[in-house]
Tab-separated table of C-alpha atoms in Angstrom:
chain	number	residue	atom	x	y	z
B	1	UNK	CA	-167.847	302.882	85.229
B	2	UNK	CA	-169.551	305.985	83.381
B	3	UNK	CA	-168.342	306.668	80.088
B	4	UNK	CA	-166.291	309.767	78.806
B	5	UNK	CA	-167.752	312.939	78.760
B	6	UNK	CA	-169.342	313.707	75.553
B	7	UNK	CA	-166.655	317.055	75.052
B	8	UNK	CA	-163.808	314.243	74.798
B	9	UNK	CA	-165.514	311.691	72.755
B	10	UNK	CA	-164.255	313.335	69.121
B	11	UNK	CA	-160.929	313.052	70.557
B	12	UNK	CA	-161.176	309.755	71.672
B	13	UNK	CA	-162.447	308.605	68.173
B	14	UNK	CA	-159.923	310.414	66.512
B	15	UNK	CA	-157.226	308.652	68.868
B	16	UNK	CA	-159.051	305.367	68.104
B	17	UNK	CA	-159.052	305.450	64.620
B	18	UNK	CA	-155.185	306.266	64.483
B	19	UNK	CA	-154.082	303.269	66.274
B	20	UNK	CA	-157.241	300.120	65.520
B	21	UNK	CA	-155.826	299.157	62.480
B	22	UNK	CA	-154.539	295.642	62.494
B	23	UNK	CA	-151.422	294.085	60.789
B	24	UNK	CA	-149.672	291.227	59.943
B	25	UNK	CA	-145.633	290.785	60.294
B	26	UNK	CA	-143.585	288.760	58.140
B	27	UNK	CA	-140.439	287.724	58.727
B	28	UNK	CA	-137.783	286.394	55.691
B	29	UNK	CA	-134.150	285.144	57.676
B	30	UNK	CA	-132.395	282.631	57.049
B	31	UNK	CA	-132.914	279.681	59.464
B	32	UNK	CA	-128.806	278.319	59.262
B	33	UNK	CA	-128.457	281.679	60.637
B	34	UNK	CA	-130.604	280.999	63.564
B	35	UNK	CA	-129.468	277.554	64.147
B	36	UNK	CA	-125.459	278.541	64.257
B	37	UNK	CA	-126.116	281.341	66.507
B	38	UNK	CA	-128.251	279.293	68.965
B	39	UNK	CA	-125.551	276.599	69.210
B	40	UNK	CA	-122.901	279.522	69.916
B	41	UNK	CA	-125.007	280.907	72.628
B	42	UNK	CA	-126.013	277.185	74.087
B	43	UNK	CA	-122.200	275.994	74.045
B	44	UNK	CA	-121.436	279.281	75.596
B	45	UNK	CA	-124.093	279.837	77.910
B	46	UNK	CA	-125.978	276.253	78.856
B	47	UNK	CA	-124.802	275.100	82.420
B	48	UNK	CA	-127.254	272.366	84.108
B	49	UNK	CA	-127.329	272.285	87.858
B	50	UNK	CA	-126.891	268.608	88.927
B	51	UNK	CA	-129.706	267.278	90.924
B	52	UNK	CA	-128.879	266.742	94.941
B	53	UNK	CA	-131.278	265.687	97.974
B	54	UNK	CA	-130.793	266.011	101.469
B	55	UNK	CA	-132.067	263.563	103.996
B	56	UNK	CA	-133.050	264.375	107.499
B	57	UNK	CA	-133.973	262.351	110.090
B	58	UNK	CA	-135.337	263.297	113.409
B	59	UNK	CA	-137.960	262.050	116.508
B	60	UNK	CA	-141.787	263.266	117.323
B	61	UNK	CA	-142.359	263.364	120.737
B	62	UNK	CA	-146.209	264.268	120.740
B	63	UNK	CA	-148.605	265.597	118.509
B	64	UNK	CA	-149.201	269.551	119.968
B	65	UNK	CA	-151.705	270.241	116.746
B	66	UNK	CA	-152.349	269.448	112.727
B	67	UNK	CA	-150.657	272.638	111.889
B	68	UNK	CA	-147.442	271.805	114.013
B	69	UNK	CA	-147.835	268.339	112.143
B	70	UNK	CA	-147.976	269.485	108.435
B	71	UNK	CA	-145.384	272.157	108.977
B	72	UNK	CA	-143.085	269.740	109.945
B	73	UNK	CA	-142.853	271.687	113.303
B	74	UNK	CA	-143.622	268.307	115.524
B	75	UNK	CA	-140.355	267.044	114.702
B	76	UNK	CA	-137.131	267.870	116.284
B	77	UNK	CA	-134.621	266.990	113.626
B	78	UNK	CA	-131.191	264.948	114.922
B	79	UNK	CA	-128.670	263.874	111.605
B	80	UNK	CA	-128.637	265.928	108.387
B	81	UNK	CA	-127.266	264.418	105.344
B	82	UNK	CA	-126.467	266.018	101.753
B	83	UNK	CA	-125.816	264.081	98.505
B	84	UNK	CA	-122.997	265.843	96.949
B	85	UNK	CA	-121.819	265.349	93.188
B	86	UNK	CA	-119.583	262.538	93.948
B	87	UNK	CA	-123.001	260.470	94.882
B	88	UNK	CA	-125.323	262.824	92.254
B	89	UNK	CA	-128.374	261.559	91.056
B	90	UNK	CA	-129.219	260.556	87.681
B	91	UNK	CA	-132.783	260.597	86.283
B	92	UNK	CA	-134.440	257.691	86.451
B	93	UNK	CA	-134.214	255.743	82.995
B	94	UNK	CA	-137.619	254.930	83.499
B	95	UNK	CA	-138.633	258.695	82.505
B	96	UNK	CA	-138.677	259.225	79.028
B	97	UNK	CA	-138.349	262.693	77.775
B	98	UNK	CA	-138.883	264.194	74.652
B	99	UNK	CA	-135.887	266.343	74.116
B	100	UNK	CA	-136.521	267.179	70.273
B	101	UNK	CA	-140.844	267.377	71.118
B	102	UNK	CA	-140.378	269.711	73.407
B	103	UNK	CA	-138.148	272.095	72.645
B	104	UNK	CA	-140.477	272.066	69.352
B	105	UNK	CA	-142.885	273.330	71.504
B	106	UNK	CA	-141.308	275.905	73.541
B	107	UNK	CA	-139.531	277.685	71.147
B	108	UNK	CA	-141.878	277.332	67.550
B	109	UNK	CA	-138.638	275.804	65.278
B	110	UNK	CA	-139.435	272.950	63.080
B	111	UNK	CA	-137.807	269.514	64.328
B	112	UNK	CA	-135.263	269.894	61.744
B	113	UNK	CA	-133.727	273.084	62.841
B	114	UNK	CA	-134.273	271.685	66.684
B	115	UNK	CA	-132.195	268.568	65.664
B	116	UNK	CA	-129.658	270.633	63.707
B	117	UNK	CA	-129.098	272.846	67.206
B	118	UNK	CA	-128.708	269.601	69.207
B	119	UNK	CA	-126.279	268.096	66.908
B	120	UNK	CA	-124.251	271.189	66.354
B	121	UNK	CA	-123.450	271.706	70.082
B	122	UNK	CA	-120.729	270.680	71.752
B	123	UNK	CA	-120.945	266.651	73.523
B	124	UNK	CA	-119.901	268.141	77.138
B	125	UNK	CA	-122.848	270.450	76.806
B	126	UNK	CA	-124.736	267.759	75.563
B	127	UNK	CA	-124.193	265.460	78.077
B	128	UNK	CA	-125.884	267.646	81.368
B	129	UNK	CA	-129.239	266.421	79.349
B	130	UNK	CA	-128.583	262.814	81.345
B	131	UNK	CA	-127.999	264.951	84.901
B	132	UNK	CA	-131.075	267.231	84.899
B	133	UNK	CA	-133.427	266.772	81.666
B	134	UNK	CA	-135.979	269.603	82.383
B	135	UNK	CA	-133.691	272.050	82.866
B	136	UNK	CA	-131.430	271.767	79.923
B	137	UNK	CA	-135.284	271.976	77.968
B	138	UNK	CA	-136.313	275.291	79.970
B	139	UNK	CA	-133.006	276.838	79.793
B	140	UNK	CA	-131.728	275.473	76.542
B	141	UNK	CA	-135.121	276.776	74.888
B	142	UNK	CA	-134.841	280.269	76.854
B	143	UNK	CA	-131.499	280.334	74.860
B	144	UNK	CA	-132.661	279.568	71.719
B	145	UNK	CA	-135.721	282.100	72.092
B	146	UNK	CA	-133.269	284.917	73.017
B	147	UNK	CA	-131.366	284.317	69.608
B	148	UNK	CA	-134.848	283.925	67.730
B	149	UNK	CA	-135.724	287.415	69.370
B	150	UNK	CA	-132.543	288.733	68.040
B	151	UNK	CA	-132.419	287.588	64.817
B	152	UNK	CA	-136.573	288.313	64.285
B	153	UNK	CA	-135.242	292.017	65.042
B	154	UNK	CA	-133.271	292.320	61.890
B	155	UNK	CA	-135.442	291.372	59.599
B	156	UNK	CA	-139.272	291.524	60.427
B	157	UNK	CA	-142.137	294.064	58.324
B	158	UNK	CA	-145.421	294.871	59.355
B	159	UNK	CA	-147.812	295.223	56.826
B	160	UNK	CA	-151.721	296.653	57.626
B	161	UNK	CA	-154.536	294.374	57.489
B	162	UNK	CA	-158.197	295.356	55.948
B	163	UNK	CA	-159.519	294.716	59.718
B	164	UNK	CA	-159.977	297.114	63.139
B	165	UNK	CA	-160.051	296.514	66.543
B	166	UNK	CA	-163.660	297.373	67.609
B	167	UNK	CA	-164.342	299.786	70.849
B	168	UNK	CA	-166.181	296.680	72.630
B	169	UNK	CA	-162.602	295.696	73.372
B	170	UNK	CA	-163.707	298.277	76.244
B	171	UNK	CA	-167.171	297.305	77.087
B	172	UNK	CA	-165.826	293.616	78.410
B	173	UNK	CA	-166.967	293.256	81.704
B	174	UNK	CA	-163.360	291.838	82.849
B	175	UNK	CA	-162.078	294.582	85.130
B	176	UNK	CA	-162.251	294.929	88.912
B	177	UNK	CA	-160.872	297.495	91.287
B	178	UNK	CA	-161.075	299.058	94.589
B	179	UNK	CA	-160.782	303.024	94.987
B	180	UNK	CA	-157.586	303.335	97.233
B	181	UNK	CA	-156.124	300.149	96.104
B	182	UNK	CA	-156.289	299.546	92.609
B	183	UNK	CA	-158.280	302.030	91.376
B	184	UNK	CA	-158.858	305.737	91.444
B	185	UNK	CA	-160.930	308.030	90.163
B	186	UNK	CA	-160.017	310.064	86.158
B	187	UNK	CA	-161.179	312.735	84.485
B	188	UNK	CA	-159.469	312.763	81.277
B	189	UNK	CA	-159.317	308.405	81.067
B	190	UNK	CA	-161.732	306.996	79.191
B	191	UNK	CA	-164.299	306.104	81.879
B	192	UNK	CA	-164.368	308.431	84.871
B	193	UNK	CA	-161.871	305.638	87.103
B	194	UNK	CA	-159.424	303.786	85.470
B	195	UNK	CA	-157.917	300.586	87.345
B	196	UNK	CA	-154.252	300.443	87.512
B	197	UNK	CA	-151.340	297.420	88.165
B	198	UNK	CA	-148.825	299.138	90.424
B	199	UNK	CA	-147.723	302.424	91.499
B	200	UNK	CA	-145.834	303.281	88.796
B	201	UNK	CA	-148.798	302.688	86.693
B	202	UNK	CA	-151.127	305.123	89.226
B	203	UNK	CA	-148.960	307.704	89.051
B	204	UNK	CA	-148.712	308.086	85.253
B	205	UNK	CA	-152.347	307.947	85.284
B	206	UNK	CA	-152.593	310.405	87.710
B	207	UNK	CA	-149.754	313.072	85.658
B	208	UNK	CA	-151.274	312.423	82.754
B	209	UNK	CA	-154.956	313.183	84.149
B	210	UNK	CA	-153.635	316.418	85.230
B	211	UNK	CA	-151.847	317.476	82.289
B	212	UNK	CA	-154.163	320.297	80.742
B	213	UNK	CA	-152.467	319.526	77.414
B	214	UNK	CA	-153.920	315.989	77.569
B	215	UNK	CA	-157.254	315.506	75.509
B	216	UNK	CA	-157.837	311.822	76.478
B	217	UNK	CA	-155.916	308.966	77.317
B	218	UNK	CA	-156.900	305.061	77.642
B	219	UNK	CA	-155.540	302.217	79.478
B	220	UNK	CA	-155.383	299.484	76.467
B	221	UNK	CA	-156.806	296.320	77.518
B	222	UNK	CA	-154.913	293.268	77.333
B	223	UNK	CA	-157.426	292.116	74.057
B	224	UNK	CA	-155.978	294.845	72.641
B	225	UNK	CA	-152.825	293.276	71.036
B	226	UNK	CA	-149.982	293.282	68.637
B	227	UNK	CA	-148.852	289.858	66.925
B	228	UNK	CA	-145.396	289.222	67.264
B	229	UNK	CA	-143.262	285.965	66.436
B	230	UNK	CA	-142.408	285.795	70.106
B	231	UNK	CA	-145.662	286.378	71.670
B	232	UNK	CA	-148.869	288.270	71.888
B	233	UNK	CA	-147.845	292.560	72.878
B	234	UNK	CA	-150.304	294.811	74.910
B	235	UNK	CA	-149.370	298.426	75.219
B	236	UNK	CA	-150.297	299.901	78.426
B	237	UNK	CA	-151.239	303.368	77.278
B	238	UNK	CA	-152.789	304.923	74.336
B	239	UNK	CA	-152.928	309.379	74.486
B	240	UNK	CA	-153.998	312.025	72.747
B	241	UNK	CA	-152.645	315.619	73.566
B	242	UNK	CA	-154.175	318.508	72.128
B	243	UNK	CA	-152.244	320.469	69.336
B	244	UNK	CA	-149.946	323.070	70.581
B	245	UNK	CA	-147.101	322.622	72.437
B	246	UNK	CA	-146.344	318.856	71.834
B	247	UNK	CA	-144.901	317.453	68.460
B	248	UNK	CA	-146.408	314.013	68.492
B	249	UNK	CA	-150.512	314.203	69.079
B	250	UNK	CA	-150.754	310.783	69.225
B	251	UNK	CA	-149.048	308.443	71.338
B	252	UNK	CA	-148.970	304.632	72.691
B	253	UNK	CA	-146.756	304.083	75.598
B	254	UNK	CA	-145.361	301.086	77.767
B	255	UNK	CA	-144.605	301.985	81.358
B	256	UNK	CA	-141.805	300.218	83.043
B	257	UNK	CA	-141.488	300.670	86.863
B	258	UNK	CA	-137.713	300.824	86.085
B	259	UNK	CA	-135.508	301.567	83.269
B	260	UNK	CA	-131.721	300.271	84.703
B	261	UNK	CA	-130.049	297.113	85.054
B	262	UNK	CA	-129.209	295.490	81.974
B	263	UNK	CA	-133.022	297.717	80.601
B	264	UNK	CA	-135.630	295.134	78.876
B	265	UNK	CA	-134.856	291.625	78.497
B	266	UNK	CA	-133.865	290.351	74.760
B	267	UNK	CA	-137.401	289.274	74.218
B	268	UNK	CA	-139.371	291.932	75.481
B	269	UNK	CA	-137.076	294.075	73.255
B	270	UNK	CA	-138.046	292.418	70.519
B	271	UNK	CA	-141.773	292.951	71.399
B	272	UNK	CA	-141.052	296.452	71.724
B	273	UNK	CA	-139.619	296.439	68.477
B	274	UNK	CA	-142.173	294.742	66.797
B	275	UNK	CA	-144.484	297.271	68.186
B	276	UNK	CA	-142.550	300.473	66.940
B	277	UNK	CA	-142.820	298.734	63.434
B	278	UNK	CA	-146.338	298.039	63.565
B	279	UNK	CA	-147.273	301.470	64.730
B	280	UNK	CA	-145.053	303.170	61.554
B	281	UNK	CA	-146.693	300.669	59.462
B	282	UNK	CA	-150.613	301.648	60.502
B	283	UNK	CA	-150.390	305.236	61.032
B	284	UNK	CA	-147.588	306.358	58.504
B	285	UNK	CA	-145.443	307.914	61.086
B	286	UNK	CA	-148.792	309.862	62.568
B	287	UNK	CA	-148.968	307.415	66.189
B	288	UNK	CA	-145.460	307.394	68.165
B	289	UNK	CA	-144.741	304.648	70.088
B	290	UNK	CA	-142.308	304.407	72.749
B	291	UNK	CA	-141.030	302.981	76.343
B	292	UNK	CA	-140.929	305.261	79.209
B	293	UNK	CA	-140.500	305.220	83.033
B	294	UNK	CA	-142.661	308.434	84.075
B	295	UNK	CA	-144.652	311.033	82.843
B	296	UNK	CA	-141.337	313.523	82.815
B	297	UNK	CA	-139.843	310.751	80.299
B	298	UNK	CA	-143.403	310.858	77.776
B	299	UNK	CA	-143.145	314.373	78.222
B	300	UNK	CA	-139.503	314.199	77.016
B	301	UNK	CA	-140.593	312.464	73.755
B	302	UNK	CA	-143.730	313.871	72.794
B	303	UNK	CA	-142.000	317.405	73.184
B	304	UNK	CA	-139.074	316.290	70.645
């Protein structure tokens, strides 16, 4: 890819240095608060699905090919037979799991808030550990991450490191694309094409690159990052309009294919969140940053 034309380069610096400041979040809550709102959403919200098999048996007359063989194809299948829960399956005792270990790991809590969770719900809940062990982890730790997101909201602050993100962020040789299929060709972007995820994503490109109040835009690449407590957050867009008719001249956007149903999930809210902090924190209110669906939506926003 070629870089941008040298009449867009002051803007793009002037972009850059609004939004490559770094910064560091703390967070001050109170972890009782945590732990009795996790076991409220666990004894609410935790249900297990028991374990079943079904066994089939059935007759091979010949071998017609490997495929028909591997597919299962070959056989013609005679009886059918489901376990149901009066005949459910326990997991084997001779599989240890470790309950307390893991959801350590999954959702960053110290053992002794972990333990505290565990003892705090209720023993029914409890006991669907003994009929399906992974899932109560993976869907007792979801749980608890949605009320860590929640409670992270109310109380984190970003605060601006003495470091930068540096422009060979861009340089990385890490992208491929295809004109037609993930990639097309810019003229206000950054490099001359830009390479895009999805539709929705190709089509903001291509508004924005034909937006005459648009000085430069970028597509952020995923080393470009902001730290949360609940995971690593790229932005998808960073823009720069040219003074006039918008309000905000600097702006870093997310693009969601779709805005309905139930909007972000609790954690990715909480990213987004983190994100609007951080950006007030580096740029004193000069970079906007927001969540939008289309180009009409940014346009909605940077208008305001």
């Amino acid at each position: 890819m070629v870089d941008l034309t040298a009449e867009r380069v002051p803007e793009f610096k002037a972009l850059w240095k609004r939004i490559s400041p770094r910064s560091v979040y703390a967070v001050d809550f109170d972890t009782d608060e945590l732990v009795q709102r996790a076991i409220a959403a666990i004894n609410l919200d935790l249900r297990v699905p028991k374990i079943y098999f079904r066994v089939e048996a059935g007759a091979m007359d010949e071998i017609q090919s490997k495929e028909a063989l591997l597919d299962g194809s070959a056989f013609a299948k005679s009886t059918s037979s489901t376990y149901d829960s009066s005949r459910q399956i326990r997991a084997s005792g001779s599989v240890k799991y470790d309950l307390i270990g893991k959801l350590v790991e999954e959702t960053g809590l110290t053992r002794k808030a972990v333990v505290a969770i565990l003892t705090g719900i209720e023993k029914a809940v409890f006991e669907q550990f003994k009929t399906n062990p992974e899932a109560f982890i993976l869907k007792a730790a979801a749980l608890i991450n949605d009320e860590k997101a929640t409670t992270i909201i109310q109380h984190i602050t970003y605060h601006v490191l003495d470091e930068h993100y540096n422009t060979n962020i861009f340089t990385a040789p890490t992208l491929k694309g295809k004109l037609g299929v993930n990639a097309m060709k810019a003229q206000r972007h950054l490099y001359d094409h830009i390479v895009y995820d999805s539709t929705n994503e190709r089509d903001f490109a291509a508004d924005l690159d034909t937006n005459t109040d648009v000085a430069v835009y970028v597509k952020l690449p995923k080393s470009f990052y902001i730290a949360t407590p609940v995971g690593h957050y790229n932005p998808d867009w960073a823009i720069a309009f040219y003074k006039g008719t918008v309000k905000h001249i600097y702006f870093v956007a997310e693009t969601k294919g779709s805005m309905n149903s139930m909007q972000l999930r609790l954690i990715e809210e909480s990213k987004v969140h983190c994100a609007r902090e951080h950006f007030k924190a580096i740029s004193s209110g000069h970079v906007v940053y927001d969540v939008v669906d289309s180009y009409e939506a940014l346009l909605d926003k940077v208008m305001r």
